[in-house]
PDB file of C-alpha atoms in Angstrom:
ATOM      1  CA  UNK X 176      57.273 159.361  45.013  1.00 55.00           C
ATOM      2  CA  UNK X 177      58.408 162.560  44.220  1.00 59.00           C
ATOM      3  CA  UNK X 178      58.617 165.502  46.174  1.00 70.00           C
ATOM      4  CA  UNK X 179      59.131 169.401  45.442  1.00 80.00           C
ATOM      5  CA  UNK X 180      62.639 170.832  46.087  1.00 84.00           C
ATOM      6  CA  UNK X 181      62.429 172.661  48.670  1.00 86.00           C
ATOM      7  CA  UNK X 182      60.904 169.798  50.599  1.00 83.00           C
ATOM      8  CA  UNK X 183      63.550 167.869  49.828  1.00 84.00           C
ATOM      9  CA  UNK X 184      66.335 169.717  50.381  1.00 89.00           C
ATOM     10  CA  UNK X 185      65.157 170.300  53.595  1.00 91.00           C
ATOM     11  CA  UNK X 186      65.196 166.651  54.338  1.00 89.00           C
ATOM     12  CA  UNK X 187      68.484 166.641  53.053  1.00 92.00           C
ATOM     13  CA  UNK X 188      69.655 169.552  55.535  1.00 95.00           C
ATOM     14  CA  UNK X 189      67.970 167.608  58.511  1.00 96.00           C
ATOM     15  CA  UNK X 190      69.477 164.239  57.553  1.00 96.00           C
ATOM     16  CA  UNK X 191      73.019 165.738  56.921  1.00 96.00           C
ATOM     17  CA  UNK X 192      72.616 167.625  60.750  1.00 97.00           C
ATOM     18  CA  UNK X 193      71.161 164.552  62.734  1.00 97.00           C
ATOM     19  CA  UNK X 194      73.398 162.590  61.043  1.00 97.00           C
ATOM     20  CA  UNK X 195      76.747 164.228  61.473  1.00 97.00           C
ATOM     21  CA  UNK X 196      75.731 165.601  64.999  1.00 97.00           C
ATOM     22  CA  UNK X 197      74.571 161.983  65.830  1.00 98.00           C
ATOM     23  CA  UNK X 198      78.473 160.957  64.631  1.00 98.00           C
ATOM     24  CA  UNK X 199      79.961 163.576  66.566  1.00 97.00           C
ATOM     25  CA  UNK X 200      78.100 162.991  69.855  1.00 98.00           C
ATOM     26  CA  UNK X 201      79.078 159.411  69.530  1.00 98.00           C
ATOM     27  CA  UNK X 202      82.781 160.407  69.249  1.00 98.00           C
ATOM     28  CA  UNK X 203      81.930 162.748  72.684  1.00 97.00           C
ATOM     29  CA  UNK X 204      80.707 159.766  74.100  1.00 97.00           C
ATOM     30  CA  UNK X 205      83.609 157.618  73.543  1.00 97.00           C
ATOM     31  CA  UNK X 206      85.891 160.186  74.763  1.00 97.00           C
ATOM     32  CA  UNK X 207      84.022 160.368  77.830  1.00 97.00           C
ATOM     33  CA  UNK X 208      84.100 156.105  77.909  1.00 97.00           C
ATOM     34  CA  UNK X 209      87.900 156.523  77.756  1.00 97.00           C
ATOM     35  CA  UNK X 210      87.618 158.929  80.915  1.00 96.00           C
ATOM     36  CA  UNK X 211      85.848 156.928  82.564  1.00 94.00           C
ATOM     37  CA  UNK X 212      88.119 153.883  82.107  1.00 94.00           C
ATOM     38  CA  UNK X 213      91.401 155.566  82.661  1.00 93.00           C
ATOM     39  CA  UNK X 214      90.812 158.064  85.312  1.00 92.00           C
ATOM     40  CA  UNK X 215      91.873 157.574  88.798  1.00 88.00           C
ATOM     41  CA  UNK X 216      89.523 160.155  90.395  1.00 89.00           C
ATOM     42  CA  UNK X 217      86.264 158.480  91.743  1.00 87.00           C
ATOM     43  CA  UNK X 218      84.149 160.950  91.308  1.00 89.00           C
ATOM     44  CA  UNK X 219      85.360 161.504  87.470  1.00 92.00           C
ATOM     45  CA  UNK X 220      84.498 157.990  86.782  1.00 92.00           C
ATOM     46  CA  UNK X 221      81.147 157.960  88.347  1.00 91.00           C
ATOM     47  CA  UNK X 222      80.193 161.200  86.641  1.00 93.00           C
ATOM     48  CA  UNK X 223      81.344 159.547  83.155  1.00 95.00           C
ATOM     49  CA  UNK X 224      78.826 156.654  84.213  1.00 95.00           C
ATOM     50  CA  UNK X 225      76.512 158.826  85.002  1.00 95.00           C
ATOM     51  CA  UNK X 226      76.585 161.150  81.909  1.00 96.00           C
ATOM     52  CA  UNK X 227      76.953 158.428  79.701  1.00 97.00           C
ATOM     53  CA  UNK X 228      73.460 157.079  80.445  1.00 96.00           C
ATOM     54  CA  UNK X 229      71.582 160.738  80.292  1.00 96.00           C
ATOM     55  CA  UNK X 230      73.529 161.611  77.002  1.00 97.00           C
ATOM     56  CA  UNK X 231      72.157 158.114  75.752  1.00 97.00           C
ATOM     57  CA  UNK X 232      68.477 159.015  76.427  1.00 97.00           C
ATOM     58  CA  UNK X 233      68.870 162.805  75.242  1.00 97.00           C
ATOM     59  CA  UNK X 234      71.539 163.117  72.509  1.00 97.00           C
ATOM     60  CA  UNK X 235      72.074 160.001  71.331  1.00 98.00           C
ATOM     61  CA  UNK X 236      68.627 157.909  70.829  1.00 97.00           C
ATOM     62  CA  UNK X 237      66.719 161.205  69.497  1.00 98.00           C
ATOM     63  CA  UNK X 238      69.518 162.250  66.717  1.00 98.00           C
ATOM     64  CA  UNK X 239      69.320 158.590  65.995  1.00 97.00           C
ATOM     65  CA  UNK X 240      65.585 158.293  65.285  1.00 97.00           C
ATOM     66  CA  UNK X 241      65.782 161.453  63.658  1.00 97.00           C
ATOM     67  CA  UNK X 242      68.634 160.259  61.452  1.00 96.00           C
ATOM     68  CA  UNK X 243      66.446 156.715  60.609  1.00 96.00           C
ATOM     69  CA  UNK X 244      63.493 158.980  59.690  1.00 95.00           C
ATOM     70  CA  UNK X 245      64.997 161.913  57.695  1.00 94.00           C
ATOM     71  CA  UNK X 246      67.114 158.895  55.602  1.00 94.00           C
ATOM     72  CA  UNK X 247      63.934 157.346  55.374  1.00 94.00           C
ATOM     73  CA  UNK X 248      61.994 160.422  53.342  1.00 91.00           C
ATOM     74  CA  UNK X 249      65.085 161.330  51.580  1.00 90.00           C
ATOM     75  CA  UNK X 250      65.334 157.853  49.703  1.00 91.00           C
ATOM     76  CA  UNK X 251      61.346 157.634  49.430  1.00 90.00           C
ATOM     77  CA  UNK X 252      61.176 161.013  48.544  1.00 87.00           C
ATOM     78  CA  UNK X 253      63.304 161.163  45.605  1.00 87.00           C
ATOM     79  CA  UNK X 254      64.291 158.774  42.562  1.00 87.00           C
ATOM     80  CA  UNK X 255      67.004 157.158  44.392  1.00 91.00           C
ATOM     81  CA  UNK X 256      64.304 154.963  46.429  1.00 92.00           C
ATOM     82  CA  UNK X 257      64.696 152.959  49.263  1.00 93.00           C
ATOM     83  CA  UNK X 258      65.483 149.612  48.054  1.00 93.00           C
ATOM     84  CA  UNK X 259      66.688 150.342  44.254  1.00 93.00           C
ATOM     85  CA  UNK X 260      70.577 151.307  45.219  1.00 94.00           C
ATOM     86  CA  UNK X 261      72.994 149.329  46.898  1.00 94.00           C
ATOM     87  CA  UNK X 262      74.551 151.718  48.725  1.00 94.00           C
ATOM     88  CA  UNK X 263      71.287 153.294  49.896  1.00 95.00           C
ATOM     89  CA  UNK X 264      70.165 150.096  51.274  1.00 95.00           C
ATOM     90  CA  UNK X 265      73.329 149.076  52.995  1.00 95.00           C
ATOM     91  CA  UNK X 266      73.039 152.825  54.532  1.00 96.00           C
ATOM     92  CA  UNK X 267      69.375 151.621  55.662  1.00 96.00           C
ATOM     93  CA  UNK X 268      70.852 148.306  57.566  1.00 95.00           C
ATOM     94  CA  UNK X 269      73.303 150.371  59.070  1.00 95.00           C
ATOM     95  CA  UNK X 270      71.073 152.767  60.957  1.00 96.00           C
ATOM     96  CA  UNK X 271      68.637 150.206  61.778  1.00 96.00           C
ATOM     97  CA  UNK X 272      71.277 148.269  63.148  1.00 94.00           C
ATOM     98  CA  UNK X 273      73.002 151.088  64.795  1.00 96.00           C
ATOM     99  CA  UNK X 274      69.735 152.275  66.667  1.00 97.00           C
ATOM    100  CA  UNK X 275      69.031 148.709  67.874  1.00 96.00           C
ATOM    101  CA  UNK X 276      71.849 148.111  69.606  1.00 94.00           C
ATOM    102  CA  UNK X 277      71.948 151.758  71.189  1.00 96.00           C
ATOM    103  CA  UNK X 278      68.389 150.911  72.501  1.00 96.00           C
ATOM    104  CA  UNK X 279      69.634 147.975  73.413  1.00 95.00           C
ATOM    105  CA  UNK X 280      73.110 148.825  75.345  1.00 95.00           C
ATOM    106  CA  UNK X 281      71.098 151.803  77.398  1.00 96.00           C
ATOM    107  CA  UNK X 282      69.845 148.732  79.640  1.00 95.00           C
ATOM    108  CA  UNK X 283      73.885 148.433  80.253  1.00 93.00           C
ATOM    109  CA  UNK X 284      74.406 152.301  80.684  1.00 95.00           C
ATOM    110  CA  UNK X 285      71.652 152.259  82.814  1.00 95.00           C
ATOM    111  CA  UNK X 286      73.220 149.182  84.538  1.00 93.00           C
ATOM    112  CA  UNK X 287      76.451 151.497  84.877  1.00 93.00           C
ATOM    113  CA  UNK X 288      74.393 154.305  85.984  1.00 94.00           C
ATOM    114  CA  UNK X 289      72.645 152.944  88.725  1.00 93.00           C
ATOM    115  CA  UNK X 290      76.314 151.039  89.772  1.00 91.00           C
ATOM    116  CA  UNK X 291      77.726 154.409  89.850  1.00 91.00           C
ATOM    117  CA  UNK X 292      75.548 155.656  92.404  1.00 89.00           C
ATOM    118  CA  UNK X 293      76.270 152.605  94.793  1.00 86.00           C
ATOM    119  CA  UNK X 294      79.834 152.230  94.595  1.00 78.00           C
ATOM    120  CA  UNK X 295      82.351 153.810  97.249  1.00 75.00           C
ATOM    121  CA  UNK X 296      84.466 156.915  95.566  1.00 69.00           C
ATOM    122  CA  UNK X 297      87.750 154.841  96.415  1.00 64.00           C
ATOM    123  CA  UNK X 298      89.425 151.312  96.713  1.00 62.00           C
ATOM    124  CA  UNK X 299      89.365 148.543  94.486  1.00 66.00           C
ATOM    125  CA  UNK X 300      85.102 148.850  94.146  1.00 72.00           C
ATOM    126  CA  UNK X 301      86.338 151.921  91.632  1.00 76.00           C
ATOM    127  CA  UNK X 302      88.016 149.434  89.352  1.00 78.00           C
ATOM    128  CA  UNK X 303      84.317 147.147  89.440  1.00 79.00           C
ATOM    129  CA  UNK X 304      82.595 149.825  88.372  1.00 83.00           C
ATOM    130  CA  UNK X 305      85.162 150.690  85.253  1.00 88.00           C
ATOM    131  CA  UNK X 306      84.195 148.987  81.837  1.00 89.00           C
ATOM    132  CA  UNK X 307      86.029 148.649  78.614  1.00 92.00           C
ATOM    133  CA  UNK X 308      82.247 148.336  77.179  1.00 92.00           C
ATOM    134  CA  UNK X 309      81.317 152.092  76.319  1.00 95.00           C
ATOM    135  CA  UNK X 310      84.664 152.106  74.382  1.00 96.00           C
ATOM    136  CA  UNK X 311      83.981 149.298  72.650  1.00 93.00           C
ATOM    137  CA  UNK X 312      80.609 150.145  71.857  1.00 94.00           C
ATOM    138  CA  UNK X 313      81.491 153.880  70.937  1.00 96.00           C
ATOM    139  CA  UNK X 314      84.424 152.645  68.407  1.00 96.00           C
ATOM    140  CA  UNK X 315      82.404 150.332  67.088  1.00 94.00           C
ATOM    141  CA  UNK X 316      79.546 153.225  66.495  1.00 96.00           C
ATOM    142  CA  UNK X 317      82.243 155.931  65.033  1.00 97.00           C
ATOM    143  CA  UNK X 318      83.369 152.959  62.431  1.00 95.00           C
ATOM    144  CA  UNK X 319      79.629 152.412  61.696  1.00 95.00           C
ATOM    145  CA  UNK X 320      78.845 156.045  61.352  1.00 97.00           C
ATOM    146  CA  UNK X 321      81.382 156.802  59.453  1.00 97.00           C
ATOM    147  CA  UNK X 322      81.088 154.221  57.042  1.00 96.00           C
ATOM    148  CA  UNK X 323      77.717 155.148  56.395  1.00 96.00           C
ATOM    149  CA  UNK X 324      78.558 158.965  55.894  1.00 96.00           C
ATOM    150  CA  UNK X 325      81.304 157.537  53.323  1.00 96.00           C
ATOM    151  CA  UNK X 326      78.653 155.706  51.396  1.00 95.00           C
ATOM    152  CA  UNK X 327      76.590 159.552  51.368  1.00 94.00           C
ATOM    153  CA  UNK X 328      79.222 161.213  49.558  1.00 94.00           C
ATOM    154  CA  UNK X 329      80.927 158.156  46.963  1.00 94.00           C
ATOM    155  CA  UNK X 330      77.595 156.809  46.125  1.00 94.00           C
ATOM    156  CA  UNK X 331      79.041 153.642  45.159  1.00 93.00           C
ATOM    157  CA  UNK X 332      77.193 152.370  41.561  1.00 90.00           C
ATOM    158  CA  UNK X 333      74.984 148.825  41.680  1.00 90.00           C
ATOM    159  CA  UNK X 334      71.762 148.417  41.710  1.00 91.00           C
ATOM    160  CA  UNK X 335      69.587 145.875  42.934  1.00 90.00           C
ATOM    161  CA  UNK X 336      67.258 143.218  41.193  1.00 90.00           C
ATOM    162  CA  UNK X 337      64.548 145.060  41.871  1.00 90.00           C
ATOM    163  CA  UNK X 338      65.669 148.793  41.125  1.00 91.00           C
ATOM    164  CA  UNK X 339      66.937 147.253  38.104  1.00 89.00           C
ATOM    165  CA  UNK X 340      63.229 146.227  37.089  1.00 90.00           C
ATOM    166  CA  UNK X 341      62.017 149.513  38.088  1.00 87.00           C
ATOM    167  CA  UNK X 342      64.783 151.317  35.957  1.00 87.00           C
ATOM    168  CA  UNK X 343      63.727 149.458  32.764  1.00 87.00           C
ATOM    169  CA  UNK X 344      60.287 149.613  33.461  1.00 88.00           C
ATOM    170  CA  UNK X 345      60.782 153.134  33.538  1.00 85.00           C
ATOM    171  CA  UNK X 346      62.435 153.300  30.126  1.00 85.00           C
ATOM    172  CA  UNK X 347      59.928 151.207  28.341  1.00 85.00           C
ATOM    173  CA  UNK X 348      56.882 153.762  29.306  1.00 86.00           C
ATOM    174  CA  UNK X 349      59.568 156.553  28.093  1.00 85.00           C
ATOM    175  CA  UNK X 350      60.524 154.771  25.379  1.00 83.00           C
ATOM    176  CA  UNK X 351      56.687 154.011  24.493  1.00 82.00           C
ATOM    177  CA  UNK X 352      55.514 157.492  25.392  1.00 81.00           C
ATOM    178  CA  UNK X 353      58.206 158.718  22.812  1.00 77.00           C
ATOM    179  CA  UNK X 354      56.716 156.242  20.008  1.00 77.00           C
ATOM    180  CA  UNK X 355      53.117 157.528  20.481  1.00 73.00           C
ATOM    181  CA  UNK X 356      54.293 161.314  20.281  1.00 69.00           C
ATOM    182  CA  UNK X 357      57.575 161.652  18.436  1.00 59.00           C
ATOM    183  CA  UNK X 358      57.314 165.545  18.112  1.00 58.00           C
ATOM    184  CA  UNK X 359      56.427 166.210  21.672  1.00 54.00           C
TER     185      UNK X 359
ATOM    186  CA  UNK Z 265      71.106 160.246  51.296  1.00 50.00           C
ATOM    187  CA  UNK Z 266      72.444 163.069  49.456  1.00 49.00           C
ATOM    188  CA  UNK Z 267      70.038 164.418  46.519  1.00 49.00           C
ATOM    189  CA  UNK Z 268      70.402 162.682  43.376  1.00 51.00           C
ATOM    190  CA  UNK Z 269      70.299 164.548  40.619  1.00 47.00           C
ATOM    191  CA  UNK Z 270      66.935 165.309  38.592  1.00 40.00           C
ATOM    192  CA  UNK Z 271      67.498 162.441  36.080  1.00 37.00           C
ATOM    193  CA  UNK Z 272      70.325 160.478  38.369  1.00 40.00           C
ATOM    194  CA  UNK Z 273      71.913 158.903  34.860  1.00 37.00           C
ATOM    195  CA  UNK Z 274      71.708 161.965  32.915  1.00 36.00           C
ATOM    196  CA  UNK Z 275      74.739 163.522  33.635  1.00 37.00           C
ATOM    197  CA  UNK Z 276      76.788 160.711  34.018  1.00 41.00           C
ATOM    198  CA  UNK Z 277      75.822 158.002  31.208  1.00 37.00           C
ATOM    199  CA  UNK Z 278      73.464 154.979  31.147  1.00 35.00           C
ATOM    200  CA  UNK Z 279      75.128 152.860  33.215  1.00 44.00           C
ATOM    201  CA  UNK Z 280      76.926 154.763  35.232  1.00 50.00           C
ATOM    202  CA  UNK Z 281      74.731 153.811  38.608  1.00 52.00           C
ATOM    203  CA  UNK Z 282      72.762 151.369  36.605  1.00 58.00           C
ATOM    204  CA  UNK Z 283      74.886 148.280  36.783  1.00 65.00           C
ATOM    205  CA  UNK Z 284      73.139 145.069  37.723  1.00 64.00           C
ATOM    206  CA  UNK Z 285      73.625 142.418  40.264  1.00 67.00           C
ATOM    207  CA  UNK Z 286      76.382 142.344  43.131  1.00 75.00           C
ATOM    208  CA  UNK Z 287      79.181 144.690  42.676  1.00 86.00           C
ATOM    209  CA  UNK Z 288      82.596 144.540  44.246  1.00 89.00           C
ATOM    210  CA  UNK Z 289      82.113 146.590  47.150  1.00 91.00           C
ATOM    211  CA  UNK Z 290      78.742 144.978  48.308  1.00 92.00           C
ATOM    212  CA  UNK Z 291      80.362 141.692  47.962  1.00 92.00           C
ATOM    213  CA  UNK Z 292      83.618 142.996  50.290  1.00 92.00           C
ATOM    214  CA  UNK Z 293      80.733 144.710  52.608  1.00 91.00           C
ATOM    215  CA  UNK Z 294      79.176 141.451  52.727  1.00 92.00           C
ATOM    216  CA  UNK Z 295      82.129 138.998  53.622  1.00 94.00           C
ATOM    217  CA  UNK Z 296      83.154 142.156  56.150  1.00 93.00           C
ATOM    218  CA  UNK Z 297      79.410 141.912  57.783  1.00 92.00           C
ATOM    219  CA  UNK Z 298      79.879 138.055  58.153  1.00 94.00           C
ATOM    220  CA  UNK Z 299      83.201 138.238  59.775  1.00 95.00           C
ATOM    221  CA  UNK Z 300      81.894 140.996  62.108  1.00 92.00           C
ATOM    222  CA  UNK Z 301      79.200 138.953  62.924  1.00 90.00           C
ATOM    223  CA  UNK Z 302      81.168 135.525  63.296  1.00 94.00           C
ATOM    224  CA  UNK Z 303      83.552 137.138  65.905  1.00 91.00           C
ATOM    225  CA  UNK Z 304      80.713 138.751  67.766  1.00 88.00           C
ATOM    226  CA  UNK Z 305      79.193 135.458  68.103  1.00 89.00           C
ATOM    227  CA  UNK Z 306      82.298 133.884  68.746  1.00 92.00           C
ATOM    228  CA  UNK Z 307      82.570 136.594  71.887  1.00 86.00           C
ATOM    229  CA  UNK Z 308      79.278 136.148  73.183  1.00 83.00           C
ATOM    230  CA  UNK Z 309      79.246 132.491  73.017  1.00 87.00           C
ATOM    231  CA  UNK Z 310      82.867 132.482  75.241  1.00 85.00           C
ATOM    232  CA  UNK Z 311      81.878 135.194  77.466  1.00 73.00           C
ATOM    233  CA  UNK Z 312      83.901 137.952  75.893  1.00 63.00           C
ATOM    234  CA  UNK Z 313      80.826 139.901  75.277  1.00 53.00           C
ATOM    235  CA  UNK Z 314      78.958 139.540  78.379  1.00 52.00           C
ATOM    236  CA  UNK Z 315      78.475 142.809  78.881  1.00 53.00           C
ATOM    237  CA  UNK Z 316      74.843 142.956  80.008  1.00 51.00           C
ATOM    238  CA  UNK Z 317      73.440 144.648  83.076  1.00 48.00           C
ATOM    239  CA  UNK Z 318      74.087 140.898  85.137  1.00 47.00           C
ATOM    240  CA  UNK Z 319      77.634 141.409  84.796  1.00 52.00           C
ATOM    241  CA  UNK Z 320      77.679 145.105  86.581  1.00 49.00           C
ATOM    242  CA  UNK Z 321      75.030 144.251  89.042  1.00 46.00           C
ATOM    243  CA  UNK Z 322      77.305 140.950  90.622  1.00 43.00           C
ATOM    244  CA  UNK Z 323      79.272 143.484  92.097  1.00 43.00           C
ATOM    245  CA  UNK Z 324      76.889 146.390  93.199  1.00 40.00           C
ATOM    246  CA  UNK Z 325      76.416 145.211  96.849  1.00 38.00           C
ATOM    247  CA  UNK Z 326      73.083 144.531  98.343  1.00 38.00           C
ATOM    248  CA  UNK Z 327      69.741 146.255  98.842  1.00 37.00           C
ATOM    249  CA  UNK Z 328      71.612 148.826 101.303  1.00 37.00           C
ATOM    250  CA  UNK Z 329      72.460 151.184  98.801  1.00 39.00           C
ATOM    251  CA  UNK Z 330      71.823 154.647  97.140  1.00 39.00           C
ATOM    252  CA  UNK Z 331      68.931 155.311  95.659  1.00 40.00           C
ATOM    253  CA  UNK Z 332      69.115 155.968  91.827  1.00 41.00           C
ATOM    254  CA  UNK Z 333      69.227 158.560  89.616  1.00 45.00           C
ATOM    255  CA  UNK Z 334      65.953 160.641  88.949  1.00 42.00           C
ATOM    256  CA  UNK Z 335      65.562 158.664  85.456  1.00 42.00           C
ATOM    257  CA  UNK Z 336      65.597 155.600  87.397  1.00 45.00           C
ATOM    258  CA  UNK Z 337      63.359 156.046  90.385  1.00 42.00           C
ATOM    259  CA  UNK Z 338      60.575 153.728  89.218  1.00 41.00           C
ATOM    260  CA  UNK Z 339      63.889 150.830  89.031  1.00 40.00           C
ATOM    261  CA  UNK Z 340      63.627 151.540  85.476  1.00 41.00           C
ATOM    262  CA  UNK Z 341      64.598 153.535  82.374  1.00 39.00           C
ATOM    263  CA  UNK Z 342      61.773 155.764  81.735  1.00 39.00           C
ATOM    264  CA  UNK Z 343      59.466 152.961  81.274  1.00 39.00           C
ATOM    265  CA  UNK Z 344      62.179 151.056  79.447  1.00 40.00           C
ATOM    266  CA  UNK Z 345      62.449 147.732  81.444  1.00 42.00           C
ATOM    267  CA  UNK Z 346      65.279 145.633  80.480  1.00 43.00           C
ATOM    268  CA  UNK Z 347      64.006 142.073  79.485  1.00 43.00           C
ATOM    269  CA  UNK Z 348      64.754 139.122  81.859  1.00 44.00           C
ATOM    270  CA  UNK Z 349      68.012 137.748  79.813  1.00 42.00           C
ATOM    271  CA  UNK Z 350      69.703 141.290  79.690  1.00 43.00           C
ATOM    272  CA  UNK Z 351      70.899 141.369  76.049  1.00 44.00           C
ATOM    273  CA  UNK Z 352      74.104 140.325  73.738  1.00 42.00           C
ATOM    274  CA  UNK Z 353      74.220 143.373  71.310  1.00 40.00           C
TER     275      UNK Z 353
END
């Protein structure tokens, strides 16, 4: 599939912006998980808790999606294809695996949320309501993230089996286009 | 995906991005993923990744409490109900 430039370049613009602004609210998020674990003030903790789960439903899941779906027309729109490169595919398991568990873990933000709300602004129920999770989760998203905007820009080379196929497929009608008209 | 050039070998030889089968850094990729994978298991299997909404809700109190957020007025996310096992991400 093939699709004209400025199309495509403006697939490109809106995967590069949902993509790095997807990496850089993840990296607000984690800060904000770090707050939340460290702070002593009650009310700073159960705003982090709080926060955490809105950003989740507003910033994070949408610049996701939008991040799956622009990738997804950038490969399908141009000759590097979906499944042909490597590093494109590898990109694809990345984000699908990166959404999942975000959908996933906002049943545990919500979970922190909700707990927020409940628990008394002092005493030890403060330290209940405090989890290492969010950090984990957001360190684990800025390596993913990152990895995959590494992969953008190096492109590593290898193909797979089957964008190997096409490749040679695609010389042998060039090839056999070329015998029929030599002149062209 | 950055855009690939018009004719993605023309500018940088045949086989530049045209080598076959598993190269080096997909195989490194590959063992990382397992390992990754391995020690999440290995953390969810001992407890070290139950970090589901069970765990925060043990210590939440009883049915005395706040009510929730606007989003979660229905006792849900937006329509997102959390399945019956929480999850193990």
């Amino acid at each position: 599939m093939s699709t004209r430039p400025w199309v495509r370049k403006f697939a490109l613009t809106a995967h590069i912006v949902s993509s790095v602004g997807w990496l850089g609210a993840v990296a607000c998020t984690l800060a904000l998980s770090v707050v939340g674990l460290t702070s002593q003030n009650g009310e700073v903790v159960r705003g982090v808790y709080l926060t955490l789960e809105q950003t989740g439903w507003t910033v994070l899941i949408p610049l996701g999606m939008a991040s799956l779906l622009t990738g997804l027309i950038q490969a399908l729109g141009t000759k590097w294809g979906l499944f042909r490169h490597h590093w494109v595919l590898v990109k694809l398991v990345l984000n699908l695996l990166a959404v999942a568990i975000l959908l996933m873990y906002m049943q545990t933000l919500g979970s922190l949320a909700d707990m927020a709300l409940r628990t008394p602004l002092a005493g030890g129920d403060l330290d209940g309501l405090r989890s290492p999770s969010p950090v984990l989760h957001g360190v684990g998203a800025v390596v993913l993230l990152l990895v995959a905007a590494v992969l953008s820009v190096y492109k590593p080379r290898g193909m797979t089996g089957y964008g190997w196929r096409k490749q040679h497929e695609q010389r042998k009608t060039i090839a056999a286009a070329d015998a029929v008209t030599p002149f062209r | 995906m950055a855009d690939p050039p018009p004719y993605p070998d023309a500018d940088e030889g045949p086989d530049r991005r045209s080598i076959a089968g598993t190269t080096r850094w997909v195989k490194v990729f590959g063992v990382i993923a397992v390992v990754l994978a391995l020690l999440v298991g290995v953390l969810v299997l001992t407890g070290g990744g139950n970090h589901g909404p069970g765990r925060h809700s043990g210590s939440g109190g009883t049915g005395s409490q706040a009510p929730p957020s606007g989003v979660r007025e229905s006792g849900d996310v937006e329509g997102h109900a959390p399945p019956a096992g929480g999850h193990t991400p």
